[in-house]
Amino acid sequence: MAGMLGRPGSWGGLVLRVGQTFFAAACIGVMGSSLGFASYTAFCYLIASMGLQMLWSFALACLDGYAITTNKDLTSPILVSLFVVGDWVTAILSFAAASSSAGVVILFQKDVFFCRRYTQLPCGKYELATAFAFLSWALSATSALIMFWLLAAF
Amino acid sequence: MAGMLGRPGSWGGLVLRVGQTFFAAACIGVMGSSLGFASYTAFCYLIASMGLQMLWSFALACLDGYAITTNKDLTSPILVSLFVVGDWVTAILSFAAASSSAGVVILFQKDVFFCRRYTQLPCGKYELATAFAFLSWALSATSALIMFWLLAAF
């Protein structure tokens, strides 16, 4: 277990957290700068969910950095249980947000042709933000699986 | 491990599988009988994903029933690994489908007011089908977590 890649308090874990924070921030930046996103519930929910993901991942990144510099072990059952709950909640919320945004973007592009009809809609930006959300979720899901695996192995 | 609720080849596992099959079938029935669902990619994907969920869960329900009647043990590492992969794939696809459908239904109702404007759209049925998909996913996610837990505990 001590050698598990991506466990809390390791370089792998830190890289995962930094990646999650970066992609969540990129998603918020791109979506927040898109015209008219606030008219669509799915996009507002995406920003809220990515905000939560960013805060959680940033806090965990700081904790990982602290553990690495001070050589602390973060793989105690209580800490891992806490990480499992937080990771699973944020990963599920992120995935729901990314999927619903993807559903709406595909609807706009292929089903009701809003992107062609209303050319002021920044569909490219909506797409890019959704892609960033999926990337953030993929890293978050990796962390969540690692935590669950650690917890089950105690 | 032998006493774990919902493990393959137990009554708990069978109940979970029957529930997944039932809700997936209900979702397909409601969505398939809704007018105009085929015009929306998210709803077509919901039917495809729930079809896969139904087939997988039905096959596993049959296997559970067989194991219960013949008193066979299905918790070997190879079988559980197979169940883990299948359960996780179907659960993730189901959740993505349910979330994107929910995103589109909320868009129709609250953002672009299609439900009010185009009264022939059966928004109530779209909603009901999405709710069934979430129920099927919840049971499927429960199975997936149990399988993962069993695999980690080997």
PDB file of C-alpha atoms in Angstrom:
ATOM      1  CA  MET A   1       0.000   0.000   0.000  1.00  0.00           C
ATOM      2  CA  ALA A   2       2.867   2.373   0.814  1.00  0.00           C
ATOM      3  CA  GLY A   3       4.028   2.195  -2.801  1.00  0.00           C
ATOM      4  CA  MET A   4       0.628   2.809  -4.357  1.00  0.00           C
ATOM      5  CA  LEU A   5       0.823   5.455  -7.053  1.00  0.00           C
ATOM      6  CA  GLY A   6      -1.362   8.485  -6.386  1.00  0.00           C
ATOM      7  CA  ARG A   7      -1.962   7.806  -2.678  1.00  0.00           C
ATOM      8  CA  PRO A   8      -2.428  10.898  -0.463  1.00  0.00           C
ATOM      9  CA  GLY A   9       0.814  12.564   0.543  1.00  0.00           C
ATOM     10  CA  SER A  10       2.776  11.336  -2.495  1.00  0.00           C
ATOM     11  CA  TRP A  11       4.028  13.061  -5.665  1.00  0.00           C
ATOM     12  CA  GLY A  12       1.499  11.088  -7.731  1.00  0.00           C
ATOM     13  CA  GLY A  13      -1.315  12.299  -5.485  1.00  0.00           C
ATOM     14  CA  LEU A  14      -0.085  15.882  -5.735  1.00  0.00           C
ATOM     15  CA  VAL A  15       0.045  15.716  -9.559  1.00  0.00           C
ATOM     16  CA  LEU A  16      -3.546  14.383  -9.662  1.00  0.00           C
ATOM     17  CA  ARG A  17      -4.771  17.180  -7.361  1.00  0.00           C
ATOM     18  CA  VAL A  18      -2.955  19.905  -9.293  1.00  0.00           C
ATOM     19  CA  GLY A  19      -4.420  18.549 -12.546  1.00  0.00           C
ATOM     20  CA  GLN A  20      -7.955  18.504 -11.102  1.00  0.00           C
ATOM     21  CA  THR A  21      -7.580  22.067  -9.812  1.00  0.00           C
ATOM     22  CA  PHE A  22      -6.144  23.300 -13.113  1.00  0.00           C
ATOM     23  CA  PHE A  23      -8.834  21.782 -15.351  1.00  0.00           C
ATOM     24  CA  ALA A  24     -11.644  22.856 -13.002  1.00  0.00           C
ATOM     25  CA  ALA A  25     -10.273  26.424 -12.996  1.00  0.00           C
ATOM     26  CA  ALA A  26      -9.902  26.344 -16.808  1.00  0.00           C
ATOM     27  CA  CYS A  27     -13.517  25.160 -17.135  1.00  0.00           C
ATOM     28  CA  ILE A  28     -14.769  27.974 -14.866  1.00  0.00           C
ATOM     29  CA  GLY A  29     -12.652  30.528 -16.726  1.00  0.00           C
ATOM     30  CA  VAL A  30     -13.844  29.495 -20.192  1.00  0.00           C
ATOM     31  CA  MET A  31     -17.509  29.061 -19.223  1.00  0.00           C
ATOM     32  CA  GLY A  32     -17.574  32.218 -17.079  1.00  0.00           C
ATOM     33  CA  SER A  33     -16.251  34.286 -19.990  1.00  0.00           C
ATOM     34  CA  SER A  34     -18.856  32.880 -22.433  1.00  0.00           C
ATOM     35  CA  LEU A  35     -21.722  35.113 -23.404  1.00  0.00           C
ATOM     36  CA  GLY A  36     -25.142  34.078 -22.084  1.00  0.00           C
ATOM     37  CA  PHE A  37     -24.092  30.974 -20.140  1.00  0.00           C
ATOM     38  CA  ALA A  38     -26.196  32.156 -17.178  1.00  0.00           C
ATOM     39  CA  SER A  39     -29.392  31.579 -19.165  1.00  0.00           C
ATOM     40  CA  TYR A  40     -28.810  27.818 -19.084  1.00  0.00           C
ATOM     41  CA  THR A  41     -29.194  25.854 -15.848  1.00  0.00           C
ATOM     42  CA  ALA A  42     -26.774  23.108 -16.934  1.00  0.00           C
ATOM     43  CA  PHE A  43     -23.950  25.606 -17.498  1.00  0.00           C
ATOM     44  CA  CYS A  44     -24.585  27.373 -14.156  1.00  0.00           C
ATOM     45  CA  TYR A  45     -24.530  23.995 -12.431  1.00  0.00           C
ATOM     46  CA  LEU A  46     -21.271  23.187 -14.252  1.00  0.00           C
ATOM     47  CA  ILE A  47     -19.647  26.320 -12.815  1.00  0.00           C
ATOM     48  CA  ALA A  48     -20.946  25.580  -9.295  1.00  0.00           C
ATOM     49  CA  SER A  49     -19.778  21.978  -9.442  1.00  0.00           C
ATOM     50  CA  MET A  50     -16.362  22.872 -10.877  1.00  0.00           C
ATOM     51  CA  GLY A  51     -16.006  25.532  -8.167  1.00  0.00           C
ATOM     52  CA  LEU A  52     -16.519  22.872  -5.510  1.00  0.00           C
ATOM     53  CA  GLN A  53     -14.114  20.535  -7.331  1.00  0.00           C
ATOM     54  CA  MET A  54     -11.478  23.264  -7.513  1.00  0.00           C
ATOM     55  CA  LEU A  55     -11.737  24.153  -3.806  1.00  0.00           C
ATOM     56  CA  TRP A  56     -11.591  20.519  -2.703  1.00  0.00           C
ATOM     57  CA  SER A  57      -8.706  19.594  -5.030  1.00  0.00           C
ATOM     58  CA  PHE A  58      -6.745  22.724  -4.128  1.00  0.00           C
ATOM     59  CA  ALA A  59      -7.100  22.005  -0.398  1.00  0.00           C
ATOM     60  CA  LEU A  60      -5.952  18.423  -0.948  1.00  0.00           C
ATOM     61  CA  ALA A  61      -3.049  19.603  -3.142  1.00  0.00           C
ATOM     62  CA  CYS A  62      -1.879  21.876  -0.294  1.00  0.00           C
ATOM     63  CA  LEU A  63      -2.195  18.959   2.134  1.00  0.00           C
ATOM     64  CA  ASP A  64      -0.204  16.698  -0.212  1.00  0.00           C
ATOM     65  CA  GLY A  65       2.479  19.362  -0.591  1.00  0.00           C
ATOM     66  CA  TYR A  66       2.690  19.758   3.187  1.00  0.00           C
ATOM     67  CA  ALA A  67       2.908  15.973   3.689  1.00  0.00           C
ATOM     68  CA  ILE A  68       5.685  15.666   1.090  1.00  0.00           C
ATOM     69  CA  THR A  69       7.803  18.459   2.551  1.00  0.00           C
ATOM     70  CA  THR A  70       7.384  17.260   6.151  1.00  0.00           C
ATOM     71  CA  ASN A  71       7.478  13.525   5.284  1.00  0.00           C
ATOM     72  CA  LYS A  72       4.108  12.910   6.986  1.00  0.00           C
ATOM     73  CA  ASP A  73       2.019   9.816   6.279  1.00  0.00           C
ATOM     74  CA  LEU A  74      -1.576  10.596   5.273  1.00  0.00           C
ATOM     75  CA  THR A  75      -2.762   7.009   4.831  1.00  0.00           C
ATOM     76  CA  SER A  76      -4.482   6.569   8.197  1.00  0.00           C
ATOM     77  CA  PRO A  77      -7.966   4.961   8.053  1.00  0.00           C
ATOM     78  CA  ILE A  78      -9.731   8.090   9.375  1.00  0.00           C
ATOM     79  CA  LEU A  79      -8.058  10.447   6.870  1.00  0.00           C
ATOM     80  CA  VAL A  80      -8.583   8.054   3.963  1.00  0.00           C
ATOM     81  CA  SER A  81     -12.292   7.688   4.903  1.00  0.00           C
ATOM     82  CA  LEU A  82     -12.602  11.464   4.804  1.00  0.00           C
ATOM     83  CA  PHE A  83     -10.855  11.648   1.420  1.00  0.00           C
ATOM     84  CA  VAL A  84     -13.066   8.846   0.060  1.00  0.00           C
ATOM     85  CA  VAL A  85     -16.280  10.682   0.962  1.00  0.00           C
ATOM     86  CA  GLY A  86     -15.052  14.034  -0.388  1.00  0.00           C
ATOM     87  CA  ASP A  87     -13.605  12.558  -3.568  1.00  0.00           C
ATOM     88  CA  TRP A  88     -16.688  10.513  -4.368  1.00  0.00           C
ATOM     89  CA  VAL A  89     -19.067  13.405  -3.761  1.00  0.00           C
ATOM     90  CA  THR A  90     -17.044  15.830  -5.911  1.00  0.00           C
ATOM     91  CA  ALA A  91     -16.399  13.214  -8.640  1.00  0.00           C
ATOM     92  CA  ILE A  92     -20.108  12.314  -8.921  1.00  0.00           C
ATOM     93  CA  LEU A  93     -21.179  15.973  -8.967  1.00  0.00           C
ATOM     94  CA  SER A  94     -18.506  16.814 -11.582  1.00  0.00           C
ATOM     95  CA  PHE A  95     -19.518  13.940 -13.819  1.00  0.00           C
ATOM     96  CA  ALA A  96     -23.207  14.853 -13.589  1.00  0.00           C
ATOM     97  CA  ALA A  97     -22.387  18.477 -14.419  1.00  0.00           C
ATOM     98  CA  ALA A  98     -20.094  17.570 -17.327  1.00  0.00           C
ATOM     99  CA  SER A  99     -22.615  15.077 -18.764  1.00  0.00           C
ATOM    100  CA  SER A 100     -25.567  17.434 -18.545  1.00  0.00           C
ATOM    101  CA  SER A 101     -23.532  20.225 -20.153  1.00  0.00           C
ATOM    102  CA  ALA A 102     -22.458  17.831 -22.906  1.00  0.00           C
ATOM    103  CA  GLY A 103     -26.126  16.889 -23.421  1.00  0.00           C
ATOM    104  CA  VAL A 104     -27.078  20.546 -23.793  1.00  0.00           C
ATOM    105  CA  VAL A 105     -24.120  21.360 -26.102  1.00  0.00           C
ATOM    106  CA  ILE A 106     -24.985  18.421 -28.393  1.00  0.00           C
ATOM    107  CA  LEU A 107     -28.635  19.516 -28.372  1.00  0.00           C
ATOM    108  CA  PHE A 108     -27.630  23.037 -29.394  1.00  0.00           C
ATOM    109  CA  GLN A 109     -25.367  21.805 -32.181  1.00  0.00           C
ATOM    110  CA  LYS A 110     -27.127  18.798 -33.670  1.00  0.00           C
ATOM    111  CA  ASP A 111     -30.752  18.720 -32.568  1.00  0.00           C
ATOM    112  CA  VAL A 112     -32.208  22.225 -32.419  1.00  0.00           C
ATOM    113  CA  PHE A 113     -29.414  23.977 -34.396  1.00  0.00           C
ATOM    114  CA  PHE A 114     -29.180  26.902 -31.945  1.00  0.00           C
ATOM    115  CA  CYS A 115     -25.468  27.306 -32.784  1.00  0.00           C
ATOM    116  CA  ARG A 116     -26.273  27.878 -36.442  1.00  0.00           C
ATOM    117  CA  ARG A 117     -29.419  29.940 -35.836  1.00  0.00           C
ATOM    118  CA  TYR A 118     -28.086  32.183 -33.066  1.00  0.00           C
ATOM    119  CA  THR A 119     -24.542  32.891 -34.177  1.00  0.00           C
ATOM    120  CA  GLN A 120     -23.874  35.032 -31.097  1.00  0.00           C
ATOM    121  CA  LEU A 121     -23.938  31.850 -28.949  1.00  0.00           C
ATOM    122  CA  PRO A 122     -20.276  30.891 -28.195  1.00  0.00           C
ATOM    123  CA  CYS A 123     -20.817  27.155 -28.781  1.00  0.00           C
ATOM    124  CA  GLY A 124     -17.063  26.557 -29.171  1.00  0.00           C
ATOM    125  CA  LYS A 125     -16.461  27.920 -25.690  1.00  0.00           C
ATOM    126  CA  TYR A 126     -19.308  25.855 -24.224  1.00  0.00           C
ATOM    127  CA  GLU A 127     -17.684  22.787 -25.805  1.00  0.00           C
ATOM    128  CA  LEU A 128     -14.217  23.636 -24.531  1.00  0.00           C
ATOM    129  CA  ALA A 129     -15.496  24.208 -20.980  1.00  0.00           C
ATOM    130  CA  THR A 130     -17.302  20.851 -21.084  1.00  0.00           C
ATOM    131  CA  ALA A 131     -14.118  19.132 -22.294  1.00  0.00           C
ATOM    132  CA  PHE A 132     -12.154  20.674 -19.395  1.00  0.00           C
ATOM    133  CA  ALA A 133     -14.869  19.481 -16.985  1.00  0.00           C
ATOM    134  CA  PHE A 134     -14.517  15.918 -18.291  1.00  0.00           C
ATOM    135  CA  LEU A 135     -10.724  16.077 -17.895  1.00  0.00           C
ATOM    136  CA  SER A 136     -11.082  17.352 -14.320  1.00  0.00           C
ATOM    137  CA  TRP A 137     -13.589  14.591 -13.618  1.00  0.00           C
ATOM    138  CA  ALA A 138     -11.307  11.891 -15.097  1.00  0.00           C
ATOM    139  CA  LEU A 139      -8.487  12.872 -12.705  1.00  0.00           C
ATOM    140  CA  SER A 140     -10.936  13.203  -9.821  1.00  0.00           C
ATOM    141  CA  ALA A 141     -12.371   9.742 -10.532  1.00  0.00           C
ATOM    142  CA  THR A 142      -8.823   8.334 -10.542  1.00  0.00           C
ATOM    143  CA  SER A 143      -8.210   9.830  -7.094  1.00  0.00           C
ATOM    144  CA  ALA A 144     -11.582   8.545  -5.858  1.00  0.00           C
ATOM    145  CA  LEU A 145     -10.805   4.990  -7.035  1.00  0.00           C
ATOM    146  CA  ILE A 146      -7.349   5.049  -5.425  1.00  0.00           C
ATOM    147  CA  MET A 147      -8.853   6.238  -2.109  1.00  0.00           C
ATOM    148  CA  PHE A 148     -11.559   3.580  -2.218  1.00  0.00           C
ATOM    149  CA  TRP A 149      -8.967   0.921  -2.975  1.00  0.00           C
ATOM    150  CA  LEU A 150      -6.811   2.111  -0.034  1.00  0.00           C
ATOM    151  CA  LEU A 151      -9.828   2.082   2.288  1.00  0.00           C
ATOM    152  CA  ALA A 152     -10.878  -1.416   1.195  1.00  0.00           C
ATOM    153  CA  ALA A 153      -7.311  -2.679   1.724  1.00  0.00           C
ATOM    154  CA  PHE A 154      -7.076  -1.516   5.363  1.00  0.00           C
TER     155      PHE A 154
ATOM    156  CA  MET B   1     -16.912 -11.397   2.777  1.00  0.00           C
ATOM    157  CA  ALA B   2     -19.272 -14.362   2.619  1.00  0.00           C
ATOM    158  CA  GLY B   3     -21.888 -12.394   4.536  1.00  0.00           C
ATOM    159  CA  MET B   4     -21.630  -9.229   2.459  1.00  0.00           C
ATOM    160  CA  LEU B   5     -25.077  -7.998   1.456  1.00  0.00           C
ATOM    161  CA  GLY B   6     -25.586  -7.825  -2.299  1.00  0.00           C
ATOM    162  CA  ARG B   7     -22.612 -10.013  -3.283  1.00  0.00           C
ATOM    163  CA  PRO B   8     -23.021 -12.062  -6.492  1.00  0.00           C
ATOM    164  CA  GLY B   9     -24.974 -15.258  -6.042  1.00  0.00           C
ATOM    165  CA  SER B  10     -26.954 -13.987  -3.017  1.00  0.00           C
ATOM    166  CA  TRP B  11     -30.576 -12.884  -2.564  1.00  0.00           C
ATOM    167  CA  GLY B  12     -29.400  -9.301  -2.045  1.00  0.00           C
ATOM    168  CA  GLY B  13     -27.496  -9.411  -5.343  1.00  0.00           C
ATOM    169  CA  LEU B  14     -30.526 -10.850  -7.115  1.00  0.00           C
ATOM    170  CA  VAL B  15     -32.809  -8.101  -5.765  1.00  0.00           C
ATOM    171  CA  LEU B  16     -30.346  -5.422  -6.963  1.00  0.00           C
ATOM    172  CA  ARG B  17     -30.158  -6.980 -10.452  1.00  0.00           C
ATOM    173  CA  VAL B  18     -33.937  -7.347 -10.751  1.00  0.00           C
ATOM    174  CA  GLY B  19     -34.369  -3.715  -9.679  1.00  0.00           C
ATOM    175  CA  GLN B  20     -31.811  -2.505 -12.250  1.00  0.00           C
ATOM    176  CA  THR B  21     -33.482  -4.529 -15.017  1.00  0.00           C
ATOM    177  CA  PHE B  22     -36.955  -3.317 -14.030  1.00  0.00           C
ATOM    178  CA  PHE B  23     -36.098   0.394 -13.913  1.00  0.00           C
ATOM    179  CA  ALA B  24     -34.044   0.222 -17.133  1.00  0.00           C
ATOM    180  CA  ALA B  25     -36.971  -1.496 -18.889  1.00  0.00           C
ATOM    181  CA  ALA B  26     -39.399   1.079 -17.463  1.00  0.00           C
ATOM    182  CA  CYS B  27     -37.169   3.894 -18.719  1.00  0.00           C
ATOM    183  CA  ILE B  28     -36.994   2.383 -22.221  1.00  0.00           C
ATOM    184  CA  GLY B  29     -40.769   1.798 -22.229  1.00  0.00           C
ATOM    185  CA  VAL B  30     -41.644   5.347 -21.170  1.00  0.00           C
ATOM    186  CA  MET B  31     -39.077   7.069 -23.392  1.00  0.00           C
ATOM    187  CA  GLY B  32     -39.750   4.803 -26.373  1.00  0.00           C
ATOM    188  CA  SER B  33     -43.463   5.619 -26.226  1.00  0.00           C
ATOM    189  CA  SER B  34     -42.830   9.395 -26.044  1.00  0.00           C
ATOM    190  CA  LEU B  35     -43.519  11.429 -29.130  1.00  0.00           C
ATOM    191  CA  GLY B  36     -40.475  12.875 -30.866  1.00  0.00           C
ATOM    192  CA  PHE B  37     -37.789  11.497 -28.540  1.00  0.00           C
ATOM    193  CA  ALA B  38     -35.746  10.387 -31.573  1.00  0.00           C
ATOM    194  CA  SER B  39     -35.105  14.036 -32.509  1.00  0.00           C
ATOM    195  CA  TYR B  40     -32.925  14.488 -29.434  1.00  0.00           C
ATOM    196  CA  THR B  41     -29.516  12.816 -29.206  1.00  0.00           C
ATOM    197  CA  ALA B  42     -29.554  12.712 -25.381  1.00  0.00           C
ATOM    198  CA  PHE B  43     -32.811  10.725 -25.313  1.00  0.00           C
ATOM    199  CA  CYS B  44     -31.599   8.276 -27.995  1.00  0.00           C
ATOM    200  CA  TYR B  45     -28.409   7.756 -25.996  1.00  0.00           C
ATOM    201  CA  LEU B  46     -30.538   7.198 -22.873  1.00  0.00           C
ATOM    202  CA  ILE B  47     -32.420   4.377 -24.609  1.00  0.00           C
ATOM    203  CA  ALA B  48     -29.181   2.803 -25.911  1.00  0.00           C
ATOM    204  CA  SER B  49     -27.516   3.005 -22.520  1.00  0.00           C
ATOM    205  CA  MET B  50     -30.551   1.665 -20.659  1.00  0.00           C
ATOM    206  CA  GLY B  51     -30.762  -1.166 -23.204  1.00  0.00           C
ATOM    207  CA  LEU B  52     -27.202  -2.172 -22.366  1.00  0.00           C
ATOM    208  CA  GLN B  53     -27.945  -1.825 -18.635  1.00  0.00           C
ATOM    209  CA  MET B  54     -31.037  -4.002 -18.969  1.00  0.00           C
ATOM    210  CA  LEU B  55     -29.230  -6.761 -20.884  1.00  0.00           C
ATOM    211  CA  TRP B  56     -26.291  -6.825 -18.467  1.00  0.00           C
ATOM    212  CA  SER B  57     -28.458  -6.750 -15.327  1.00  0.00           C
ATOM    213  CA  PHE B  58     -30.830  -9.387 -16.688  1.00  0.00           C
ATOM    214  CA  ALA B  59     -27.918 -11.716 -17.494  1.00  0.00           C
ATOM    215  CA  LEU B  60     -26.496 -11.222 -14.004  1.00  0.00           C
ATOM    216  CA  ALA B  61     -29.955 -11.736 -12.436  1.00  0.00           C
ATOM    217  CA  CYS B  62     -30.208 -15.098 -14.242  1.00  0.00           C
ATOM    218  CA  LEU B  63     -26.713 -16.010 -13.044  1.00  0.00           C
ATOM    219  CA  ASP B  64     -27.614 -15.029  -9.452  1.00  0.00           C
ATOM    220  CA  GLY B  65     -30.820 -17.087  -9.646  1.00  0.00           C
ATOM    221  CA  TYR B  66     -28.853 -20.090 -10.942  1.00  0.00           C
ATOM    222  CA  ALA B  67     -26.215 -19.707  -8.202  1.00  0.00           C
ATOM    223  CA  ILE B  68     -28.900 -19.492  -5.484  1.00  0.00           C
ATOM    224  CA  THR B  69     -30.783 -22.590  -6.666  1.00  0.00           C
ATOM    225  CA  THR B  70     -27.642 -24.677  -7.124  1.00  0.00           C
ATOM    226  CA  ASN B  71     -25.804 -23.225  -4.086  1.00  0.00           C
ATOM    227  CA  LYS B  72     -22.832 -22.191  -6.201  1.00  0.00           C
ATOM    228  CA  ASP B  73     -20.304 -19.604  -5.016  1.00  0.00           C
ATOM    229  CA  LEU B  74     -19.746 -16.755  -7.488  1.00  0.00           C
ATOM    230  CA  THR B  75     -17.154 -14.823  -5.466  1.00  0.00           C
ATOM    231  CA  SER B  76     -14.011 -16.102  -7.205  1.00  0.00           C
ATOM    232  CA  PRO B  77     -11.447 -13.398  -8.119  1.00  0.00           C
ATOM    233  CA  ILE B  78     -11.822 -13.950 -11.887  1.00  0.00           C
ATOM    234  CA  LEU B  79     -15.635 -13.737 -11.837  1.00  0.00           C
ATOM    235  CA  VAL B  80     -15.635 -10.710  -9.531  1.00  0.00           C
ATOM    236  CA  SER B  81     -13.100  -8.937 -11.807  1.00  0.00           C
ATOM    237  CA  LEU B  82     -15.429  -9.550 -14.745  1.00  0.00           C
ATOM    238  CA  PHE B  83     -18.424  -8.238 -12.775  1.00  0.00           C
ATOM    239  CA  VAL B  84     -16.436  -5.165 -11.666  1.00  0.00           C
ATOM    240  CA  VAL B  85     -15.566  -4.202 -15.257  1.00  0.00           C
ATOM    241  CA  GLY B  86     -19.111  -4.781 -16.539  1.00  0.00           C
ATOM    242  CA  ASP B  87     -20.776  -3.040 -13.617  1.00  0.00           C
ATOM    243  CA  TRP B  88     -18.516   0.000 -13.770  1.00  0.00           C
ATOM    244  CA  VAL B  89     -18.896   0.410 -17.512  1.00  0.00           C
ATOM    245  CA  THR B  90     -22.702   0.122 -17.405  1.00  0.00           C
ATOM    246  CA  ALA B  91     -22.988   2.316 -14.283  1.00  0.00           C
ATOM    247  CA  ILE B  92     -20.865   5.106 -15.797  1.00  0.00           C
ATOM    248  CA  LEU B  93     -22.730   4.966 -19.121  1.00  0.00           C
ATOM    249  CA  SER B  94     -26.108   4.969 -17.322  1.00  0.00           C
ATOM    250  CA  PHE B  95     -25.166   7.933 -15.164  1.00  0.00           C
ATOM    251  CA  ALA B  96     -23.885   9.912 -18.160  1.00  0.00           C
ATOM    252  CA  ALA B  97     -27.095   9.149 -20.059  1.00  0.00           C
ATOM    253  CA  ALA B  98     -29.358  10.022 -17.117  1.00  0.00           C
ATOM    254  CA  SER B  99     -27.469  13.261 -16.405  1.00  0.00           C
ATOM    255  CA  SER B 100     -27.470  14.449 -20.014  1.00  0.00           C
ATOM    256  CA  SER B 101     -31.185  13.669 -20.323  1.00  0.00           C
ATOM    257  CA  ALA B 102     -31.829  15.549 -17.095  1.00  0.00           C
ATOM    258  CA  GLY B 103     -29.831  18.501 -18.482  1.00  0.00           C
ATOM    259  CA  VAL B 104     -31.962  18.531 -21.638  1.00  0.00           C
ATOM    260  CA  VAL B 105     -35.271  18.131 -19.733  1.00  0.00           C
ATOM    261  CA  ILE B 106     -34.395  21.053 -17.429  1.00  0.00           C
ATOM    262  CA  LEU B 107     -33.369  23.114 -20.464  1.00  0.00           C
ATOM    263  CA  PHE B 108     -36.736  22.395 -22.125  1.00  0.00           C
ATOM    264  CA  GLN B 109     -38.687  23.282 -19.004  1.00  0.00           C
ATOM    265  CA  LYS B 110     -36.865  26.195 -17.427  1.00  0.00           C
ATOM    266  CA  ASP B 111     -34.435  27.736 -19.910  1.00  0.00           C
ATOM    267  CA  VAL B 112     -35.918  27.743 -23.428  1.00  0.00           C
ATOM    268  CA  PHE B 113     -39.555  26.990 -22.392  1.00  0.00           C
ATOM    269  CA  PHE B 114     -40.034  24.365 -25.124  1.00  0.00           C
ATOM    270  CA  CYS B 115     -42.523  22.507 -22.898  1.00  0.00           C
ATOM    271  CA  ARG B 116     -44.770  25.569 -22.706  1.00  0.00           C
ATOM    272  CA  ARG B 117     -44.236  26.637 -26.327  1.00  0.00           C
ATOM    273  CA  TYR B 118     -44.585  23.243 -27.977  1.00  0.00           C
ATOM    274  CA  THR B 119     -47.387  21.636 -25.995  1.00  0.00           C
ATOM    275  CA  GLN B 120     -47.185  18.450 -28.087  1.00  0.00           C
ATOM    276  CA  LEU B 121     -43.803  17.643 -26.437  1.00  0.00           C
ATOM    277  CA  PRO B 122     -44.439  14.988 -23.741  1.00  0.00           C
ATOM    278  CA  CYS B 123     -42.161  16.631 -21.157  1.00  0.00           C
ATOM    279  CA  GLY B 124     -43.765  14.672 -18.301  1.00  0.00           C
ATOM    280  CA  LYS B 125     -42.781  11.401 -19.978  1.00  0.00           C
ATOM    281  CA  TYR B 126     -39.243  12.626 -20.647  1.00  0.00           C
ATOM    282  CA  GLU B 127     -38.993  13.471 -16.936  1.00  0.00           C
ATOM    283  CA  LEU B 128     -40.390  10.118 -15.815  1.00  0.00           C
ATOM    284  CA  ALA B 129     -37.991   8.204 -18.088  1.00  0.00           C
ATOM    285  CA  THR B 130     -35.056  10.218 -16.689  1.00  0.00           C
ATOM    286  CA  ALA B 131     -36.174   9.473 -13.136  1.00  0.00           C
ATOM    287  CA  PHE B 132     -36.313   5.729 -13.933  1.00  0.00           C
ATOM    288  CA  ALA B 133     -32.814   5.974 -15.432  1.00  0.00           C
ATOM    289  CA  PHE B 134     -31.494   7.553 -12.221  1.00  0.00           C
ATOM    290  CA  LEU B 135     -33.125   4.796 -10.134  1.00  0.00           C
ATOM    291  CA  SER B 136     -31.590   2.108 -12.358  1.00  0.00           C
ATOM    292  CA  TRP B 137     -28.219   3.837 -12.084  1.00  0.00           C
ATOM    293  CA  ALA B 138     -28.457   4.103  -8.269  1.00  0.00           C
ATOM    294  CA  LEU B 139     -28.950   0.328  -7.987  1.00  0.00           C
ATOM    295  CA  SER B 140     -26.248  -0.314 -10.585  1.00  0.00           C
ATOM    296  CA  ALA B 141     -23.793   1.935  -8.721  1.00  0.00           C
ATOM    297  CA  THR B 142     -24.560   0.014  -5.515  1.00  0.00           C
ATOM    298  CA  SER B 143     -23.691  -3.261  -7.265  1.00  0.00           C
ATOM    299  CA  ALA B 144     -20.541  -1.711  -8.756  1.00  0.00           C
ATOM    300  CA  LEU B 145     -19.345  -0.513  -5.334  1.00  0.00           C
ATOM    301  CA  ILE B 146     -20.020  -3.911  -3.741  1.00  0.00           C
ATOM    302  CA  MET B 147     -18.062  -5.650  -6.543  1.00  0.00           C
ATOM    303  CA  PHE B 148     -15.157  -3.233  -6.223  1.00  0.00           C
ATOM    304  CA  TRP B 149     -15.127  -3.712  -2.457  1.00  0.00           C
ATOM    305  CA  LEU B 150     -15.101  -7.519  -2.896  1.00  0.00           C
ATOM    306  CA  LEU B 151     -12.250  -7.282  -5.420  1.00  0.00           C
ATOM    307  CA  ALA B 152     -10.196  -5.001  -3.171  1.00  0.00           C
ATOM    308  CA  ALA B 153     -10.713  -7.356  -0.231  1.00  0.00           C
ATOM    309  CA  PHE B 154      -9.327 -10.451  -2.048  1.00  0.00           C
TER     310      PHE B 154
END
